[in-house]
CSV table of C-alpha atoms in Angstrom, one decimal:
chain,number,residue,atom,x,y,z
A,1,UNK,CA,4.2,11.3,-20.6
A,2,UNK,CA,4.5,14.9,-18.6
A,3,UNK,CA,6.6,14.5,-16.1
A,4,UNK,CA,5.1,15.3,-12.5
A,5,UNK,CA,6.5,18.7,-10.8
A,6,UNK,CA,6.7,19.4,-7.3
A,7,UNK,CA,6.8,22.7,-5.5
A,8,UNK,CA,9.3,22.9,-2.4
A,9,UNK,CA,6.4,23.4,0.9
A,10,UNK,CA,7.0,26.6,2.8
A,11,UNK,CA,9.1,24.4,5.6
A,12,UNK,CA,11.2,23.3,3.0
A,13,UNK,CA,12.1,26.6,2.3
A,14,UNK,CA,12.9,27.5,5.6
A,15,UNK,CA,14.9,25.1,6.3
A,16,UNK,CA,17.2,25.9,3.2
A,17,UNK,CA,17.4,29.1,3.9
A,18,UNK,CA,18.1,28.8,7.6
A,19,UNK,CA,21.5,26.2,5.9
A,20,UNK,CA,22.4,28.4,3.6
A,21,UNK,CA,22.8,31.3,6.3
A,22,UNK,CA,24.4,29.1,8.9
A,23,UNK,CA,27.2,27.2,6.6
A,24,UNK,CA,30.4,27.8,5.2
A,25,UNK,CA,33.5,26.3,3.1
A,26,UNK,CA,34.4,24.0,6.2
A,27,UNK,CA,30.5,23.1,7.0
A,28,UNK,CA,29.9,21.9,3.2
A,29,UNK,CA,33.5,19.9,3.2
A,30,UNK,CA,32.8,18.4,6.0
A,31,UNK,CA,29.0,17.5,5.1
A,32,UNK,CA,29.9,16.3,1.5
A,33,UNK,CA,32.7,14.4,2.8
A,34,UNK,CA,30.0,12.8,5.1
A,35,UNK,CA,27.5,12.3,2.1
A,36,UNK,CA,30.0,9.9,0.5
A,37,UNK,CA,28.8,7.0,2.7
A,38,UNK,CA,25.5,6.4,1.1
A,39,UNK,CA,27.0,7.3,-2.2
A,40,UNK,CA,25.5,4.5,-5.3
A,41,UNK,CA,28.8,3.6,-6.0
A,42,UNK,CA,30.4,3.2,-2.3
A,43,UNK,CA,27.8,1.3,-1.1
A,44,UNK,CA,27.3,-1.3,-4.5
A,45,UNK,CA,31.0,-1.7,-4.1
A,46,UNK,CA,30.5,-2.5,-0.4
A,47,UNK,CA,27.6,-4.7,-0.7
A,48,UNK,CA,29.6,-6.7,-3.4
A,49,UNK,CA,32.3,-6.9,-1.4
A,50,UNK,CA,30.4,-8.3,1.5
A,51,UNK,CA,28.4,-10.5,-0.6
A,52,UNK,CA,31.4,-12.3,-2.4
A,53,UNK,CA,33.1,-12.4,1.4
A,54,UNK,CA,30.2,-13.9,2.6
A,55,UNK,CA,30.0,-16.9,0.3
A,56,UNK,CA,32.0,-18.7,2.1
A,57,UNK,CA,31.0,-18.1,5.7
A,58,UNK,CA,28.4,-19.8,7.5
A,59,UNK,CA,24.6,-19.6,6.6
A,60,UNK,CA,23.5,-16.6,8.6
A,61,UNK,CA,26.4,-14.5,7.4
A,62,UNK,CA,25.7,-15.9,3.7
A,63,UNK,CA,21.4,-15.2,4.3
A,64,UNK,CA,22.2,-11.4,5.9
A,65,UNK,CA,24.5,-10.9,2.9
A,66,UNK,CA,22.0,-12.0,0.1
A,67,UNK,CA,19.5,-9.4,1.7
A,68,UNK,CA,21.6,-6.8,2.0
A,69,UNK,CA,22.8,-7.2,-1.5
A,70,UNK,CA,19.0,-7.6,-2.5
A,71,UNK,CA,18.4,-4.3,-1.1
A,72,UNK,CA,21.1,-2.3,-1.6
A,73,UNK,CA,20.7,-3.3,-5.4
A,74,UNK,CA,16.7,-2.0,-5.5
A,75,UNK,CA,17.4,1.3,-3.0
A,76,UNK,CA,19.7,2.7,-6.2
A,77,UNK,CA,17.6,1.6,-9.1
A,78,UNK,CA,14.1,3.0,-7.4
A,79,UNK,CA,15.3,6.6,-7.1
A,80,UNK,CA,16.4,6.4,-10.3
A,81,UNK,CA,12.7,5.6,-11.8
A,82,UNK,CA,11.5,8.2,-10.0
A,83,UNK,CA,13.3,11.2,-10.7
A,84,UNK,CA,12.2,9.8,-14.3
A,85,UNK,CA,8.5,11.3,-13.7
A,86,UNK,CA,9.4,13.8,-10.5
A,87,UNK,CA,10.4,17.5,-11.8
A,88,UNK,CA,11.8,19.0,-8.7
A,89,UNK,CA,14.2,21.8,-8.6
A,90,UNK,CA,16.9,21.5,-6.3
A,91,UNK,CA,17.7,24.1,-3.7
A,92,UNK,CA,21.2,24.9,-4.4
A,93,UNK,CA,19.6,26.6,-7.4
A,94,UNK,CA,16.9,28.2,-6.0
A,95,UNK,CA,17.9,29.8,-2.3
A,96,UNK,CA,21.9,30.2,-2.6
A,97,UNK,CA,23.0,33.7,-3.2
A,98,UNK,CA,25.6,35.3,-5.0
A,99,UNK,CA,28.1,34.8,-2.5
A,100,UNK,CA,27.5,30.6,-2.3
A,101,UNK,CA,29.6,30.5,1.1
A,102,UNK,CA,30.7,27.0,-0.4
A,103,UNK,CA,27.7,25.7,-1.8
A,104,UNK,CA,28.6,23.0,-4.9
A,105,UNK,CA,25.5,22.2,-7.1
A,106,UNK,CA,24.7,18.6,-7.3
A,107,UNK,CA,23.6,16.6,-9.8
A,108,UNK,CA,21.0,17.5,-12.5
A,109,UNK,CA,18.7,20.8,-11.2
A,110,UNK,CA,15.3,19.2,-11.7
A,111,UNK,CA,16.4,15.8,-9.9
A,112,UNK,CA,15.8,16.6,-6.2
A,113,UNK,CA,12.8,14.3,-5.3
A,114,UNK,CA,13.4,12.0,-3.7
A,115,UNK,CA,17.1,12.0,-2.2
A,116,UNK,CA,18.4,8.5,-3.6
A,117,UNK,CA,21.6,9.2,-0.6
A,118,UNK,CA,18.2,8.9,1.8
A,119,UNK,CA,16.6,6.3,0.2
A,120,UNK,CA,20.2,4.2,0.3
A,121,UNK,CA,20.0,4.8,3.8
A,122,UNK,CA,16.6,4.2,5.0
A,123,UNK,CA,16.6,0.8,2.9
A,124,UNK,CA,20.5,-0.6,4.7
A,125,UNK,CA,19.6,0.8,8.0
A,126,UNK,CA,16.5,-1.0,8.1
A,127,UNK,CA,18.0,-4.2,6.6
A,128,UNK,CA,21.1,-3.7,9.0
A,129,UNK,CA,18.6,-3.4,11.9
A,130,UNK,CA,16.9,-5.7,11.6
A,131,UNK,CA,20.4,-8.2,11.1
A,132,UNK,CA,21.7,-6.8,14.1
A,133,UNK,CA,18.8,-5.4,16.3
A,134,UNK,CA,20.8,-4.9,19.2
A,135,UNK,CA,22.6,-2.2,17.5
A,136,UNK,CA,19.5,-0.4,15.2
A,137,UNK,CA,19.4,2.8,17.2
A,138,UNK,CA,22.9,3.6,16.8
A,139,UNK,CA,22.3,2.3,13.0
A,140,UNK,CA,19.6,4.9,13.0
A,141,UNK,CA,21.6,8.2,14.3
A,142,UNK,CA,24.2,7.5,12.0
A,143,UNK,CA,21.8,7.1,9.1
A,144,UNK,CA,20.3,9.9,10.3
A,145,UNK,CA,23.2,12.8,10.1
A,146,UNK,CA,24.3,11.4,7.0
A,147,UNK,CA,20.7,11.8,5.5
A,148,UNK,CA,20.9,15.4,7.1
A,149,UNK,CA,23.9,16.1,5.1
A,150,UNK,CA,21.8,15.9,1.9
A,151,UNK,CA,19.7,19.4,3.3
A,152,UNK,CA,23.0,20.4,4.9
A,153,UNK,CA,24.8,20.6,1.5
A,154,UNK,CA,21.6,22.0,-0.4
A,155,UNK,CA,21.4,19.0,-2.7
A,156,UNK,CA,17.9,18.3,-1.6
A,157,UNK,CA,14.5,20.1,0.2
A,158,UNK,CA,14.1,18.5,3.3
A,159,UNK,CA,10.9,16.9,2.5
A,160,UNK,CA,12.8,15.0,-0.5
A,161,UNK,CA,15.1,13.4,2.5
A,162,UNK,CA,12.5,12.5,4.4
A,163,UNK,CA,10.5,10.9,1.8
A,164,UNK,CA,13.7,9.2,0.5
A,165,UNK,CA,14.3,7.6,4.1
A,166,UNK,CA,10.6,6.2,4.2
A,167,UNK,CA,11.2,4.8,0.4
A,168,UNK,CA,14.2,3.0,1.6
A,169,UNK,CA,12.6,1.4,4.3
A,170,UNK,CA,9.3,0.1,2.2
A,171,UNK,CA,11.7,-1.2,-0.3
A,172,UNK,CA,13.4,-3.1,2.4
A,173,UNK,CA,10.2,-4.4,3.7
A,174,UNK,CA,9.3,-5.9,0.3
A,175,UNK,CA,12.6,-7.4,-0.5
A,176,UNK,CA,12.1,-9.5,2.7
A,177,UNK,CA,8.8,-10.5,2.1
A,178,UNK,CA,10.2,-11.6,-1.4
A,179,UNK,CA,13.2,-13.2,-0.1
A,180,UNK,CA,10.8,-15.3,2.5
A,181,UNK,CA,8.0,-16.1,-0.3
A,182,UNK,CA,10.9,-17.8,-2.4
A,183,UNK,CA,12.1,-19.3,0.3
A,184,UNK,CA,9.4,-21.0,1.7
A,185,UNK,CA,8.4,-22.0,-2.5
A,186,UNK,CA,11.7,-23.5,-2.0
A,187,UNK,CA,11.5,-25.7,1.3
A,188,UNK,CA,11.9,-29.5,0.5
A,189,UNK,CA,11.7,-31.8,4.4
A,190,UNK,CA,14.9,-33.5,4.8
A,191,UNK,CA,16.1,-36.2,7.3
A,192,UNK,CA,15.2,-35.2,10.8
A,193,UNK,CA,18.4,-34.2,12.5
A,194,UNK,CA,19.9,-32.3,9.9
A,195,UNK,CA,21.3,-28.9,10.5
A,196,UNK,CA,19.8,-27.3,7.6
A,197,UNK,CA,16.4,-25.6,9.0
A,198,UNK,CA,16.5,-22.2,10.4
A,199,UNK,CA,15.4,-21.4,13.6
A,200,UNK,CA,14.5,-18.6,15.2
A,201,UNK,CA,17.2,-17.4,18.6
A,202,UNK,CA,16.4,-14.2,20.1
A,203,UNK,CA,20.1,-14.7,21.2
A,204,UNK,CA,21.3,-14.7,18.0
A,205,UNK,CA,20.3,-11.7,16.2
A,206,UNK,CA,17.9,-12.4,13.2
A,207,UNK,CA,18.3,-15.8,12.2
A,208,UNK,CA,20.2,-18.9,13.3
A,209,UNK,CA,20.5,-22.9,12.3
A,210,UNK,CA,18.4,-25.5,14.2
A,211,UNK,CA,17.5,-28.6,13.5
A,212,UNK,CA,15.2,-29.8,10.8
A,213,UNK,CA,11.3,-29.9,11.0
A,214,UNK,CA,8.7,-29.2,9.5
A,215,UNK,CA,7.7,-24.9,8.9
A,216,UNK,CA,5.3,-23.6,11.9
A,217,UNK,CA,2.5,-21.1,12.0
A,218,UNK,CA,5.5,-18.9,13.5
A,219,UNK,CA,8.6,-20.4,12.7
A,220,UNK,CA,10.7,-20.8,9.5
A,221,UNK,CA,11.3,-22.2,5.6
A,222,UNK,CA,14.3,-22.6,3.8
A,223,UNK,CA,17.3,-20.0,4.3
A,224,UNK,CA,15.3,-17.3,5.7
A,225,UNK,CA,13.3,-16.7,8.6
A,226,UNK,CA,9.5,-15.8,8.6
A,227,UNK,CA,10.6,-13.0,11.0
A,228,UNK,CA,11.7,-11.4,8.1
A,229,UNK,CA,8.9,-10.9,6.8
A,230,UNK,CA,6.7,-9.9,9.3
């Protein structure tokens, strides 16, 4: 199958070359130092970390942790795929002069779309918001430099970041609404007065235990709440 190749648009270009005129040695340090937190391998180690951690906490920390693995987990294999059928040239090969000012080349040269740091972000910022909504816009800034480190360092057009970020977020969006569908397929009633049904507590972030009953038009089945999902 020919692979799909994609031209850089003209504010891609200006954008890289406006980075590559306004960076040196200490301005690419310091942004790949940055890039490091949405790395594959930091953030699988993380997520696995937290998810064996969270096994034997209490069931919202155990639920958060299951879909944050979930997600994590599908945010590094779908760039992968796509860079499978994507050509795209990255700009560290393309607009950096002679003199490279500090500019590394990353990865392999026809791998920039889309930025798989960006899609790791866009898909844990959005789990991570909606976890902990009374912290998502801080969640967003700082998922938002560290995506800009991606152009910063020339690894990627900006247009592959950006795309990246709204991958990340659809993936997260369908892992929930696959984590509720199995959940609900799972929900068996149990004695009323059981502590085993969650219920939704706009005090308690996402999702919190109530007592049983039967799933609502609004409400929640098994381990995971329909807000999820919506």
């Amino acid at each position: 199958m020919q692979n799909l190749s994609l031209e850089p648009t003209s504010p891609d270009r200006f954008v890289a070359k406006a980075a590559t005129q306004h960076t040196n040695h200490l301005i690419q340090n310091a942004a790949r130092t940055a890039t490091w937190v949405a790395d594959a391998h930091v953030l699988g180690a993380v997520a696995a970390i937290v998810w064996l951690g969270s096994r034997g906490g209490g069931q919202r920390q155990r639920t958060v942790a299951d879909h944050i693995a979930t997600t994590v987990a599908a945010a590094v294999i779908a760039p992968k795929l796509i860079k499978k059928v994507v050509n795209r040239t990255r700009p560290d090969r393309v607009v950096v002069g002679p003199d490279r000012q500090g500019v590394k080349t990353s990865g392999k040269p026809h791998d920039s779309f889309p930025s798989g740091h960006a899609v790791h972000i866009g898909a844990l910022v959005s789990a991570l918001s909606r976890a902990y909504p009374e912290k998502r816009w801080h969640l967003r800034a700082v998922g938002a430099v560290v995506a800009g480190t991606r152009v910063a360092v020339l690894a990627h057009w900006s247009t592959d970041v950006i795309a990246g970020l709204m991958i990340g977020i659809l993936l997260e969006k369908g892992v929930r609404h696959v984590l509720a569908f199995e959940s609900r397929r799972r929900w068996v009633p149990s004695n009323i007065g059981e502590s085993v049904y969650p219920a939704r507590n706009p005090n308690f972030g996402a999702i919190d235990l109530g007592r049983v009953a039967p799933p609502v038009r609004d409400g929640c089945y098994g381990r995971i709440c329909v807000d999820w999902a919506t």
